[in-house]
CSV table of C-alpha atoms and ligand atoms in Angstrom, one decimal:
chain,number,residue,atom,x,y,z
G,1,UNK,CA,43.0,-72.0,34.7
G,2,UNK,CA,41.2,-73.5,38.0
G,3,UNK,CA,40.9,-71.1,41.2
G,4,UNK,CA,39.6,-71.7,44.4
G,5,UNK,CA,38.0,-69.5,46.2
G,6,UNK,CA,38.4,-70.0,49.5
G,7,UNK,CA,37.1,-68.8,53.2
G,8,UNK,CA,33.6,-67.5,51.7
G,9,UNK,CA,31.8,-66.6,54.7
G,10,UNK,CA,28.2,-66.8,53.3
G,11,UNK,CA,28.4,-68.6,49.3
G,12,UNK,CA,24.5,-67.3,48.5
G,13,UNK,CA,22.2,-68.4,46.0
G,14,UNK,CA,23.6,-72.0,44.9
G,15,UNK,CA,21.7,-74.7,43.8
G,16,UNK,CA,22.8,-77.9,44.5
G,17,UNK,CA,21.2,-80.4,41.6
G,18,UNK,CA,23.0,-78.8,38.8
G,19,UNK,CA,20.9,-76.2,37.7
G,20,UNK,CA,17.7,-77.9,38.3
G,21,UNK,CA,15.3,-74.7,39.3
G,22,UNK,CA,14.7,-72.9,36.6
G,23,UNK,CA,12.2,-70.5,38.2
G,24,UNK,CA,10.8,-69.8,41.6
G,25,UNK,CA,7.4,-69.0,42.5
G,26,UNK,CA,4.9,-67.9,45.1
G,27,UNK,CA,6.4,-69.9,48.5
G,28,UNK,CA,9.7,-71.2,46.6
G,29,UNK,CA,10.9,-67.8,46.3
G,30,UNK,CA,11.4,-66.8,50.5
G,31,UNK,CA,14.3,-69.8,49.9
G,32,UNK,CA,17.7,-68.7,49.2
G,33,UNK,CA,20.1,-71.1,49.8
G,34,UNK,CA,23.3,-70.8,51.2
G,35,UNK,CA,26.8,-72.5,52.5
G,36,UNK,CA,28.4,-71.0,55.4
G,37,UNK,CA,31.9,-71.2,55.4
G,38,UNK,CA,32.2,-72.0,52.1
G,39,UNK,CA,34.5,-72.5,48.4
G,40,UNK,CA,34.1,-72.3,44.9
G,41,UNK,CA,35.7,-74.0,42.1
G,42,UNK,CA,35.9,-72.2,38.7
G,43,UNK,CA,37.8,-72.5,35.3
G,44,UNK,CA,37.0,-68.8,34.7
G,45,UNK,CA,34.4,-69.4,32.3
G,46,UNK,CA,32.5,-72.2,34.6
G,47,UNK,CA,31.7,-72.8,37.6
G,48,UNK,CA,32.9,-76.1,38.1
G,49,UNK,CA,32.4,-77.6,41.9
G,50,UNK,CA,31.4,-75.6,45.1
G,51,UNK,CA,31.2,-77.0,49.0
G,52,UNK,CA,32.0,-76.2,52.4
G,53,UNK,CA,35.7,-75.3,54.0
G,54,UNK,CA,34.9,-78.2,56.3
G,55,UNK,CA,35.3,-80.5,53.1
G,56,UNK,CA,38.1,-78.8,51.0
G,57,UNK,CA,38.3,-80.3,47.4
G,58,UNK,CA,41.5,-82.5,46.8
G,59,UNK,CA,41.2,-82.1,43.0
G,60,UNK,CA,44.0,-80.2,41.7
G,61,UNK,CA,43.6,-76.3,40.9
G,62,UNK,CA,45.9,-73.4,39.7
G,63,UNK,CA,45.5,-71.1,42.1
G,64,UNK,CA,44.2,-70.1,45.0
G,65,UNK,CA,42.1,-66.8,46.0
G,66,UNK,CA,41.7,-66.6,49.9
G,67,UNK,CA,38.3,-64.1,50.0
G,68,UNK,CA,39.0,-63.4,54.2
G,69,UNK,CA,35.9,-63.8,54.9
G,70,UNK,CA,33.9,-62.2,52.0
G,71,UNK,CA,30.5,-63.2,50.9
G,72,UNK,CA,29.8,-64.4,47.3
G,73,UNK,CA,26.4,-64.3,45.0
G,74,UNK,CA,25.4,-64.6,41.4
G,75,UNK,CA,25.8,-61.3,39.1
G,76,UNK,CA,22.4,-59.7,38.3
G,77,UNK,CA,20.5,-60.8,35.5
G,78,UNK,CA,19.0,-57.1,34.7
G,79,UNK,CA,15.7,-58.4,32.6
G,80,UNK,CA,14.5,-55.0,31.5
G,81,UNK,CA,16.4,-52.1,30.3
G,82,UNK,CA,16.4,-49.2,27.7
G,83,UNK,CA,20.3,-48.8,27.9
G,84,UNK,CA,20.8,-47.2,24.1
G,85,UNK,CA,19.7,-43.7,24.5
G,86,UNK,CA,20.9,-40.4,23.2
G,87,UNK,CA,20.4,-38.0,25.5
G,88,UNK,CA,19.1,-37.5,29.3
G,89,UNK,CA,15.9,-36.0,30.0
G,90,UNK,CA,16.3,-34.1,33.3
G,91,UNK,CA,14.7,-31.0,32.1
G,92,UNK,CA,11.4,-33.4,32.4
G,93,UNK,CA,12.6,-34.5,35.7
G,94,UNK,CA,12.5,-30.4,37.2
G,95,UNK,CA,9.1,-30.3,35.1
G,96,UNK,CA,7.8,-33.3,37.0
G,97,UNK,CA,8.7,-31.4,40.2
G,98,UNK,CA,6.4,-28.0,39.3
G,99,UNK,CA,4.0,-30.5,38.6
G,100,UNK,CA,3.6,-32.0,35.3
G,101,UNK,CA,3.0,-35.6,35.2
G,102,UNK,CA,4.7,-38.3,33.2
G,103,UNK,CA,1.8,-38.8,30.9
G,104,UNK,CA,1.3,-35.0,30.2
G,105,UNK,CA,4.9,-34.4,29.5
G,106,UNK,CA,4.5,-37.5,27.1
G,107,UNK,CA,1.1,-35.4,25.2
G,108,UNK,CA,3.4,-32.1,24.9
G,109,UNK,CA,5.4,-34.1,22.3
G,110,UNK,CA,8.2,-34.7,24.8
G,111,UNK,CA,9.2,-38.3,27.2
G,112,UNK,CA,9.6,-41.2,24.6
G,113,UNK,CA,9.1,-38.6,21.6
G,114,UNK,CA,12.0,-36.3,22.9
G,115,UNK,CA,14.2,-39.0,23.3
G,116,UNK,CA,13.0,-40.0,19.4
G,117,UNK,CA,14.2,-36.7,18.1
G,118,UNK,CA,17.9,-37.1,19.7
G,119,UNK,CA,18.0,-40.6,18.6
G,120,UNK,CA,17.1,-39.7,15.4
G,121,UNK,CA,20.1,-37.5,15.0
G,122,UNK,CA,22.8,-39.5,16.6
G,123,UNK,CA,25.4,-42.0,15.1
G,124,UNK,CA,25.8,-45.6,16.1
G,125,UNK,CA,29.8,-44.9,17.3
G,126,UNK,CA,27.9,-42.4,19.3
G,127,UNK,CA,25.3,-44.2,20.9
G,128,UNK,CA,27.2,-47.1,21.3
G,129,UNK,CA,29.9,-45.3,23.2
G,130,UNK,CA,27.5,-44.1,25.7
G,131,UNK,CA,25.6,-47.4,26.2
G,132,UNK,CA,29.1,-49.3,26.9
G,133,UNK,CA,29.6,-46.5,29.4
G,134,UNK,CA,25.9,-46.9,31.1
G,135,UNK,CA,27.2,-50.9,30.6
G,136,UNK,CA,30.6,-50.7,32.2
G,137,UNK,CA,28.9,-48.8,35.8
G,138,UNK,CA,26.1,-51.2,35.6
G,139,UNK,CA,28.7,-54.5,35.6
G,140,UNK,CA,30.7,-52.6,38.4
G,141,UNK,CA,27.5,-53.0,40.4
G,142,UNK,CA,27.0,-56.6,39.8
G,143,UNK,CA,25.0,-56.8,36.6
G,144,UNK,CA,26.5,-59.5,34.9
G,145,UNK,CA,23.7,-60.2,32.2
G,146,UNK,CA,20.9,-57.7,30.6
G,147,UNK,CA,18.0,-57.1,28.1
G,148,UNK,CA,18.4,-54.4,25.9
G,149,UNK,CA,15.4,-52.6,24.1
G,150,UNK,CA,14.7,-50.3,21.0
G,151,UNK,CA,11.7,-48.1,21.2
G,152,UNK,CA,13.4,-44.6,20.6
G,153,UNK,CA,14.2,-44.7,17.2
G,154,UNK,CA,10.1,-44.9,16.0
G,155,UNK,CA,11.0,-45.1,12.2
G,156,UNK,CA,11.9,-48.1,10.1
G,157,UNK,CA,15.7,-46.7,9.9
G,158,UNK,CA,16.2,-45.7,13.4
G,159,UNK,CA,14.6,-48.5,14.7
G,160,UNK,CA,17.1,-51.0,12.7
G,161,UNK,CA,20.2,-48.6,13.8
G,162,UNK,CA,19.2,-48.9,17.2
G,163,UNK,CA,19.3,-52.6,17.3
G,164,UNK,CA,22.5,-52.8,15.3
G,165,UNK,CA,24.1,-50.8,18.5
G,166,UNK,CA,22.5,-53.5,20.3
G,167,UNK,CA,23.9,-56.2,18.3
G,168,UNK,CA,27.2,-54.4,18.8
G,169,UNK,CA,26.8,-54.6,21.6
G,170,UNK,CA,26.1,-58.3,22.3
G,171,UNK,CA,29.0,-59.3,20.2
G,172,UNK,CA,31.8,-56.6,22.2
G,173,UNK,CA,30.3,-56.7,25.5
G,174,UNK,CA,31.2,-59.8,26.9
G,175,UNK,CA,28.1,-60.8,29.5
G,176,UNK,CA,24.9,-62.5,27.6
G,177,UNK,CA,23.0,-59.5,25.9
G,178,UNK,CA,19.4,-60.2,24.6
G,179,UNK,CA,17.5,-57.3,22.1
G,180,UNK,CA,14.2,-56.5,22.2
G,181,UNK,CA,12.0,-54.9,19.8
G,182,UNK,CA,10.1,-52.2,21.0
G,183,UNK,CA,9.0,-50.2,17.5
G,184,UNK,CA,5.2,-49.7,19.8
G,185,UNK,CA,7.2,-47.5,22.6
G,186,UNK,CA,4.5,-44.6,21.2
G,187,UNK,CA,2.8,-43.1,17.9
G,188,UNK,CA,5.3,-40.7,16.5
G,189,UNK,CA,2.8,-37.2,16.6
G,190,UNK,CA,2.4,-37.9,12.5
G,191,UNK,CA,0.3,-41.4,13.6
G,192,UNK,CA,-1.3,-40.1,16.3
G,193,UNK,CA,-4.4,-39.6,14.2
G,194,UNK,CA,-3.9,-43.1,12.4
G,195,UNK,CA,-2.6,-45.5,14.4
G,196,UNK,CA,-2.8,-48.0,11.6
G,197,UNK,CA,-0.7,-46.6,9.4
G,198,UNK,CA,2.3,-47.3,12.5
G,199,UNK,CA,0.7,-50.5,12.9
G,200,UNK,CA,1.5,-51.3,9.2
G,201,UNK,CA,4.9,-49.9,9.3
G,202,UNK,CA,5.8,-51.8,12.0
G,203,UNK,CA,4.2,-55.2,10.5
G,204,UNK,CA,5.1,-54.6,7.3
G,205,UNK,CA,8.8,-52.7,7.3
G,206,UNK,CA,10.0,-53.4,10.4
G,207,UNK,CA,9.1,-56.6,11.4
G,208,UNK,CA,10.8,-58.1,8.5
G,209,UNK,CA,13.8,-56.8,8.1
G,210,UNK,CA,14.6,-57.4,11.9
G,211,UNK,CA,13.7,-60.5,11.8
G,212,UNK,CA,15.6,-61.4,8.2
G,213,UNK,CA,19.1,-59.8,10.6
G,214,UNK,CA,18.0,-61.6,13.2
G,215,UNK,CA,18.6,-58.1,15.5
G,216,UNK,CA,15.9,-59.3,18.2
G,217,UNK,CA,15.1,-61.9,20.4
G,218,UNK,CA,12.0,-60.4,21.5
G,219,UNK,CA,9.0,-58.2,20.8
G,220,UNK,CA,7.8,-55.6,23.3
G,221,UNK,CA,4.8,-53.3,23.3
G,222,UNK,CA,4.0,-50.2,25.0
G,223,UNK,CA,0.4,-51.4,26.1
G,224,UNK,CA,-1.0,-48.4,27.8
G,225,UNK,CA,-3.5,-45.6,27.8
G,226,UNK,CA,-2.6,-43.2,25.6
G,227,UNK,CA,0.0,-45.3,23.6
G,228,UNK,CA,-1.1,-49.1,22.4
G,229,UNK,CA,-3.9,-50.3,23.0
G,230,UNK,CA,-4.7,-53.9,23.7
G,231,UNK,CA,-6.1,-54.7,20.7
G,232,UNK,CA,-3.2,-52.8,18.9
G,233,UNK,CA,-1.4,-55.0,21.0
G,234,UNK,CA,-2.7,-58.2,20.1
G,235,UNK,CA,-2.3,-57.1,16.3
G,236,UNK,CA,1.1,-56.3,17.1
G,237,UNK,CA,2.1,-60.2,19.0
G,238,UNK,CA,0.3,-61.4,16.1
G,239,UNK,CA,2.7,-60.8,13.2
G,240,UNK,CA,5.7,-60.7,15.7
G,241,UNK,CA,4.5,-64.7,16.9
G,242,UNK,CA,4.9,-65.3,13.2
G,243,UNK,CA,8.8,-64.8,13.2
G,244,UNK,CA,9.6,-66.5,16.6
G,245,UNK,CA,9.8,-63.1,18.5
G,246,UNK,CA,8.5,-64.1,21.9
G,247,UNK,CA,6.9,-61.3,23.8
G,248,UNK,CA,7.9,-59.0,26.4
G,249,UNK,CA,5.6,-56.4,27.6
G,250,UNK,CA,5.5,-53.2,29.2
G,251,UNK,CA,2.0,-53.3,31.1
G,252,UNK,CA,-0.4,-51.7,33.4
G,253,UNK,CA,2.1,-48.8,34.2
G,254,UNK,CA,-0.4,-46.1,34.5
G,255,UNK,CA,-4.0,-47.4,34.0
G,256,UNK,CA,-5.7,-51.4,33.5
G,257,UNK,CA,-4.4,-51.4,30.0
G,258,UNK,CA,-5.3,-55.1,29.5
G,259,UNK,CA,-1.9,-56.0,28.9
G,260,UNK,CA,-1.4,-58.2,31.6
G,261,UNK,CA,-4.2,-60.0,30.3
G,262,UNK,CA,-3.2,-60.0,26.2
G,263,UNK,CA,0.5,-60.5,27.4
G,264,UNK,CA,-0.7,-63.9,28.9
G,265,UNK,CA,-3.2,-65.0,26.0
G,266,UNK,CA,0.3,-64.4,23.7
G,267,UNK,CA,2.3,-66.5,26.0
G,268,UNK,CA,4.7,-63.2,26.7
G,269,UNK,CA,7.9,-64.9,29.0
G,270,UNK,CA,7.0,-61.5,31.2
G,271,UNK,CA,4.7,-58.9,31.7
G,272,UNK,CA,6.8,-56.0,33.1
G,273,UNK,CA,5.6,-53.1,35.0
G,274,UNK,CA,2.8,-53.5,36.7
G,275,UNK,CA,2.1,-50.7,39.1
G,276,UNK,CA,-1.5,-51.1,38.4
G,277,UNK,CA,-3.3,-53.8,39.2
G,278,UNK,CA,-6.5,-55.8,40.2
G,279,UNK,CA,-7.8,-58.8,41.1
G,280,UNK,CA,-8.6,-59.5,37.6
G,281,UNK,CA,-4.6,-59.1,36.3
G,282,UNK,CA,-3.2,-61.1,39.4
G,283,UNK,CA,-5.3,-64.3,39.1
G,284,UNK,CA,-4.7,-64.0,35.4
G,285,UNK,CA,-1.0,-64.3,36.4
G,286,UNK,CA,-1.4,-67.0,38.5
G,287,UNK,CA,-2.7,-69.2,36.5
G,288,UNK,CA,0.0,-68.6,33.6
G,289,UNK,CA,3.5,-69.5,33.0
G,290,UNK,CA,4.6,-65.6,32.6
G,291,UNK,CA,6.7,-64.0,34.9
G,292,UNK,CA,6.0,-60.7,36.5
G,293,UNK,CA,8.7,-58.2,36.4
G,294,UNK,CA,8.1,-55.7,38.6
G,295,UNK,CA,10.4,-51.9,38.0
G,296,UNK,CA,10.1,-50.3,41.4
G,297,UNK,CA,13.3,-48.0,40.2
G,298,UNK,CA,10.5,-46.3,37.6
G,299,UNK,CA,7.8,-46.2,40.7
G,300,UNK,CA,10.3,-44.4,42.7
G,301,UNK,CA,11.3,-41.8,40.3
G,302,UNK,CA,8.2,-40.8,38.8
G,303,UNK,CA,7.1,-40.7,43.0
G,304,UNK,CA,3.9,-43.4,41.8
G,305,UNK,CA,2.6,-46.5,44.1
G,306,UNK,CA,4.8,-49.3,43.8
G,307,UNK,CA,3.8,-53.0,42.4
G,308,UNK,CA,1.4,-55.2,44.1
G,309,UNK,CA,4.7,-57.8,45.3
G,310,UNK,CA,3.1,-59.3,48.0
G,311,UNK,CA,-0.1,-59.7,46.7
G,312,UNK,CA,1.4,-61.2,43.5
G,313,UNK,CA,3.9,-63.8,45.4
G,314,UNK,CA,1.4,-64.6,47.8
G,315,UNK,CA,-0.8,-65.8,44.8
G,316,UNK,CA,2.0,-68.2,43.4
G,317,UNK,CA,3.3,-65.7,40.4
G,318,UNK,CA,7.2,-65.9,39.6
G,319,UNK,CA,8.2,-62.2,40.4
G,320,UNK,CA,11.9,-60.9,38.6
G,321,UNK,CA,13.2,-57.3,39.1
G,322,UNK,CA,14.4,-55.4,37.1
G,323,UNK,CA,15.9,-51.7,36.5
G,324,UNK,CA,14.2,-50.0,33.9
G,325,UNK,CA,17.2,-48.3,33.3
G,326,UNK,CA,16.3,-45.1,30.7
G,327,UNK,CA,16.6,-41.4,30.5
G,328,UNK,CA,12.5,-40.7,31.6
G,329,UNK,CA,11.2,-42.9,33.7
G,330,UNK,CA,14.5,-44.5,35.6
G,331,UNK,CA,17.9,-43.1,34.9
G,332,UNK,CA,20.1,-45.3,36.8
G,333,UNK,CA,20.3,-49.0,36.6
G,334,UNK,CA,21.6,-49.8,40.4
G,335,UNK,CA,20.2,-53.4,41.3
G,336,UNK,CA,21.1,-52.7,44.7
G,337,UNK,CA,19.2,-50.4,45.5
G,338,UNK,CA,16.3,-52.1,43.7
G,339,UNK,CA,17.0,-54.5,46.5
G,340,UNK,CA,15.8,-52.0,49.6
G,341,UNK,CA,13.1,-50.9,47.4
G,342,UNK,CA,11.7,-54.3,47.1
G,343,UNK,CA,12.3,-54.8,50.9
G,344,UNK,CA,10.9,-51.4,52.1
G,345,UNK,CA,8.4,-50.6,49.7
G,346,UNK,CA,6.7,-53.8,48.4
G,347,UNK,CA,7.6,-55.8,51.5
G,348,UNK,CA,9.3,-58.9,49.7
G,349,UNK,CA,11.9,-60.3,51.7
G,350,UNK,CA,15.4,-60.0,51.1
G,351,UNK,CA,15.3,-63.9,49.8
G,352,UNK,CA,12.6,-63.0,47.5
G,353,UNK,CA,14.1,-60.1,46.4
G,354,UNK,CA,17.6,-61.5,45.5
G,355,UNK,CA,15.9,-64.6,43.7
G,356,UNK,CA,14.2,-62.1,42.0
G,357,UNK,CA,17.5,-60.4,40.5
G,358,UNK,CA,19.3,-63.6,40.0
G,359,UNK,CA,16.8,-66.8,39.1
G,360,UNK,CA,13.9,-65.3,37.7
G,361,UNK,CA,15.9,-62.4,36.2
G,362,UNK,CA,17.3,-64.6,34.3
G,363,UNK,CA,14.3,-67.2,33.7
G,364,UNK,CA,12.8,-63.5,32.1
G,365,UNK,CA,15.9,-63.9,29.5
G,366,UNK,CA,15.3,-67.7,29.2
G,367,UNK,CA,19.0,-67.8,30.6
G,368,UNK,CA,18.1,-70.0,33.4
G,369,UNK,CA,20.7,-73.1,32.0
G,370,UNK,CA,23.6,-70.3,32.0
G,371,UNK,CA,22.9,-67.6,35.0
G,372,UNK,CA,20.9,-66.9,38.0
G,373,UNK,CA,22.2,-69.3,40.8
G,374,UNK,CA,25.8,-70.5,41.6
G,375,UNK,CA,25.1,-74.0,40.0
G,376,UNK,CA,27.7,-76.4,38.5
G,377,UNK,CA,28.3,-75.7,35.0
G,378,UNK,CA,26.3,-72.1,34.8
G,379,UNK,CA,28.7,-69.7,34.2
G,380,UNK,CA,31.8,-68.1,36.5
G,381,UNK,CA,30.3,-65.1,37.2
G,382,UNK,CA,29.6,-63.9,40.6
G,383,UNK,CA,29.9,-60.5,43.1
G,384,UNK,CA,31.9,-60.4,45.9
G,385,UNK,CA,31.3,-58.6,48.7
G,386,UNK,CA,32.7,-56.8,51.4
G,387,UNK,CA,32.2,-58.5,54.4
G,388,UNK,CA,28.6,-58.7,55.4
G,389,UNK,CA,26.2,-60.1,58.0
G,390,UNK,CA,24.2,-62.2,55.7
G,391,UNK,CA,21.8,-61.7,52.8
G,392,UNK,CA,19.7,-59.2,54.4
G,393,UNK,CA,22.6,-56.4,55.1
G,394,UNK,CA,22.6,-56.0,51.3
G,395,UNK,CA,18.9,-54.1,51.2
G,396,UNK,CA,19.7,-52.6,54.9
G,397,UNK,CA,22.5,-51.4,54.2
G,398,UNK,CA,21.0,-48.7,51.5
G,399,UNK,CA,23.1,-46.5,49.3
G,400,UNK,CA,26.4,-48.2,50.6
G,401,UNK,CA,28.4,-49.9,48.2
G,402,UNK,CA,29.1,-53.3,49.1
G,403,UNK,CA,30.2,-54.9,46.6
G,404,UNK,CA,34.4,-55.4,46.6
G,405,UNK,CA,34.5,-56.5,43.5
G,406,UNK,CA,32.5,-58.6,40.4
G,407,UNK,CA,34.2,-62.2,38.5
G,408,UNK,CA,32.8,-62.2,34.7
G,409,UNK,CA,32.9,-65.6,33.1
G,410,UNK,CA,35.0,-64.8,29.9
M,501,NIG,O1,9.5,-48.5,30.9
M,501,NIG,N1,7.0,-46.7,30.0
M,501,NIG,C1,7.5,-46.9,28.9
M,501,NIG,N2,8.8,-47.0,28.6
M,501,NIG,C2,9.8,-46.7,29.6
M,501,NIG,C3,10.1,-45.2,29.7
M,501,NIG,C4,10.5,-44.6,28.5
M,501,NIG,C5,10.8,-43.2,28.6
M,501,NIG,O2,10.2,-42.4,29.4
M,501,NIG,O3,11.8,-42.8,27.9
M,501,NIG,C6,9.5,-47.3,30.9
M,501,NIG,O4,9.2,-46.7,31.9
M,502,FE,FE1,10.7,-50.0,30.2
């Protein structure tokens, strides 16, 4: 069935050469462009013509939705999430507030490792249920595609069970779904004194077997001090290169880890994280085709300094945001609020930081032909609003929810 939709006061984030940008970077990303006064012509799975109300189309089309002056933008491509989880952590949250840190909790035995232990126990129906339910509010707040990682499962079993819930997930879920493998989230405490035992489980058992299921579309490693090193790493990208897993990696949360920097030499589509960095890691960026995706959502929450945006944009890097979303370090997955977070925190502009939940979002998901921008033939699926100013009300506006209501392409 074609709709219109019609009296769209500000029709944000198009792209008017069919899907031509597939990325923006450094400079490109301050551009958000816009019709105002605008409509949109759908099939409900396409997006099939767009233009301004001065120009209404004469082609034929079912129906028509009048949106009163509404504002319309692509659906959030949330590029890094750890959605299946048993359990939430907030007794570590209180602890955080007498004062332990997130690395201390996680050398008790508890962060990733307590999240393990409830994994370990649970059922797919189970954790299924509770990611559709994390699912279902994130879509109610515009999140119309997302990566989904393992990492809590930590043994060849749980590891494969959690991916299956991801695979349910893809094939019930109805927005594009990619899996990653994250086996290297941290050394179960029996590894801790021989890390290459995990190493060989992981290369050996795991890798395998995921990839004969096909269950992921990409590897991730935890490259960090006191997890994987970058030479663990590297072994890690290695075997995963040799089944087509492309890599995605968690980097330079806590200390210099070298991830950035073995992330690029493995052609990772992102490094993600990123809260610390030097001179060294951002020219090594810029002079790569990976994308930097930034989690200000896990800065916030554990109260550390945010991402090096500016710095990184004004050096030419593609920067995506993304949610984090898991029970330790971010337990929400609100793209919103990411939004005023970007804006207040790391100074990106509201342009930047919507083209960094749309285009480059998806670019991290290598979804760039199907999502990101409102682009004839991606797909129908886009937020509404209720009525704002323009692009920049939706970080100002902070904590409000704006959105009226969200179109999935089905
Ligand atoms: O991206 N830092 C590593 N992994 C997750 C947190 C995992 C957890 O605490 O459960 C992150 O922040
Ligand atoms: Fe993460």
């Amino acid at each position: 069935m074609l709709t219109l939709y019609s009296n769209i006061k500000h029709l944000i984030g198009i792209e008017e050469d069919a899907a031509q940008k597939k990325i923006v970077k450094g400079a490109e990303m301050k551009v958000l462009p816009m019709i105002e006064e605008a409509w949109l012509l759908t099939d409900g799975q396409f997006i099939l013509d767009f233009g301004s109300m001065e120009n209404l189309p004469d082609k034929p089309y079912d129906r028509e939705e009048n949106l009163r002056g509404a504002s319309v933008l692509p659906v959030w491509v949330d590029s890094h999430t750890h959605l299946v989880f048993a359990h939430s952590r907030e007794q570590e949250f209180v602890d955080r507030i007498h004062g332990l840190s997130y690395e201390e909790i996680a050398q008790r035995g508890g962060g990733i490792l307590n999240s393990a232990r409830k994994l370990n126990e649970a059922d797919e129906g189970f954790l299924y249920d509770q990611a559709m339910a994390r699912l279902e509010e994130g879509e109610n707040l515009g999140t119309g595609a997302i990566e989904i990682k393992s990492g809590y499962g930590l043994n060849t079993q749980a590891e494969i069970k959690m991916l299956r819930v991801i695979r349910r997930i893809k094939e019930t879920a109805g927005i594009p779904v990619k899996a990653t493998f994250l086996g290297a989230h941290a050394y179960p405490l029996k590894f801790r004194e021989n890390h290459q035992a995990y190493l060989d489980i992981i290369i050996q058992e795991m890798l395998p077997q995921i990839a004969d299921e096909g269950l992921a579309d990409y590897m991730d490693v935890f490259c960090e001090k006191g997890f994987f090193s970058a030479e663990e790493t590297a072994q890690l990208l290695e075997a995963s290169s040799k089944y087509g897993l492309k890599p995605k990696i968690h980097a330079n949360q806590l200390y210099n880890s070298g991830g950035v920097q073995v992330g690029v030499k493995y052609d990772a589509i992102s490094v993600d994280h990123l809260e610390t960095m030097d001179d060294e890691e951002v020219a090594c960026l810029q002079h790569s085709d990976t994308i930097a995706t930034l989690l200000p959502g896990a800065a916030f929450f554990l109260a550390m300094h945010y991402q090096p945006a500016r710095k990184l944009i004004d050096a030419g890097v593609a920067v995506a945001l993304a949610s984090d979303y898991n029970p330790g370090s971010c337990p929400g997955g609100n793209m919103n609020f990411l939004l005023t977070l970007a804006c207040t925190q790391m100074r990106m502009t509201p342009e930047e930081a919507i083209n960094a939940c749309t285009l480059n979002g998806a670019a991290a998901l290598e979804l760039s032909h199907q999502m990101g921008s409102i682009a004839r033939g991606k797909k129908a699926s886009f937020i509404i609003t209720k009525p704002i100013s323009g692009p920049a009300y939706l970080p100002y506006a902070f904590g409000a929810n704006l959105i009226e209501r969200v179109v999935f392409a089905r």
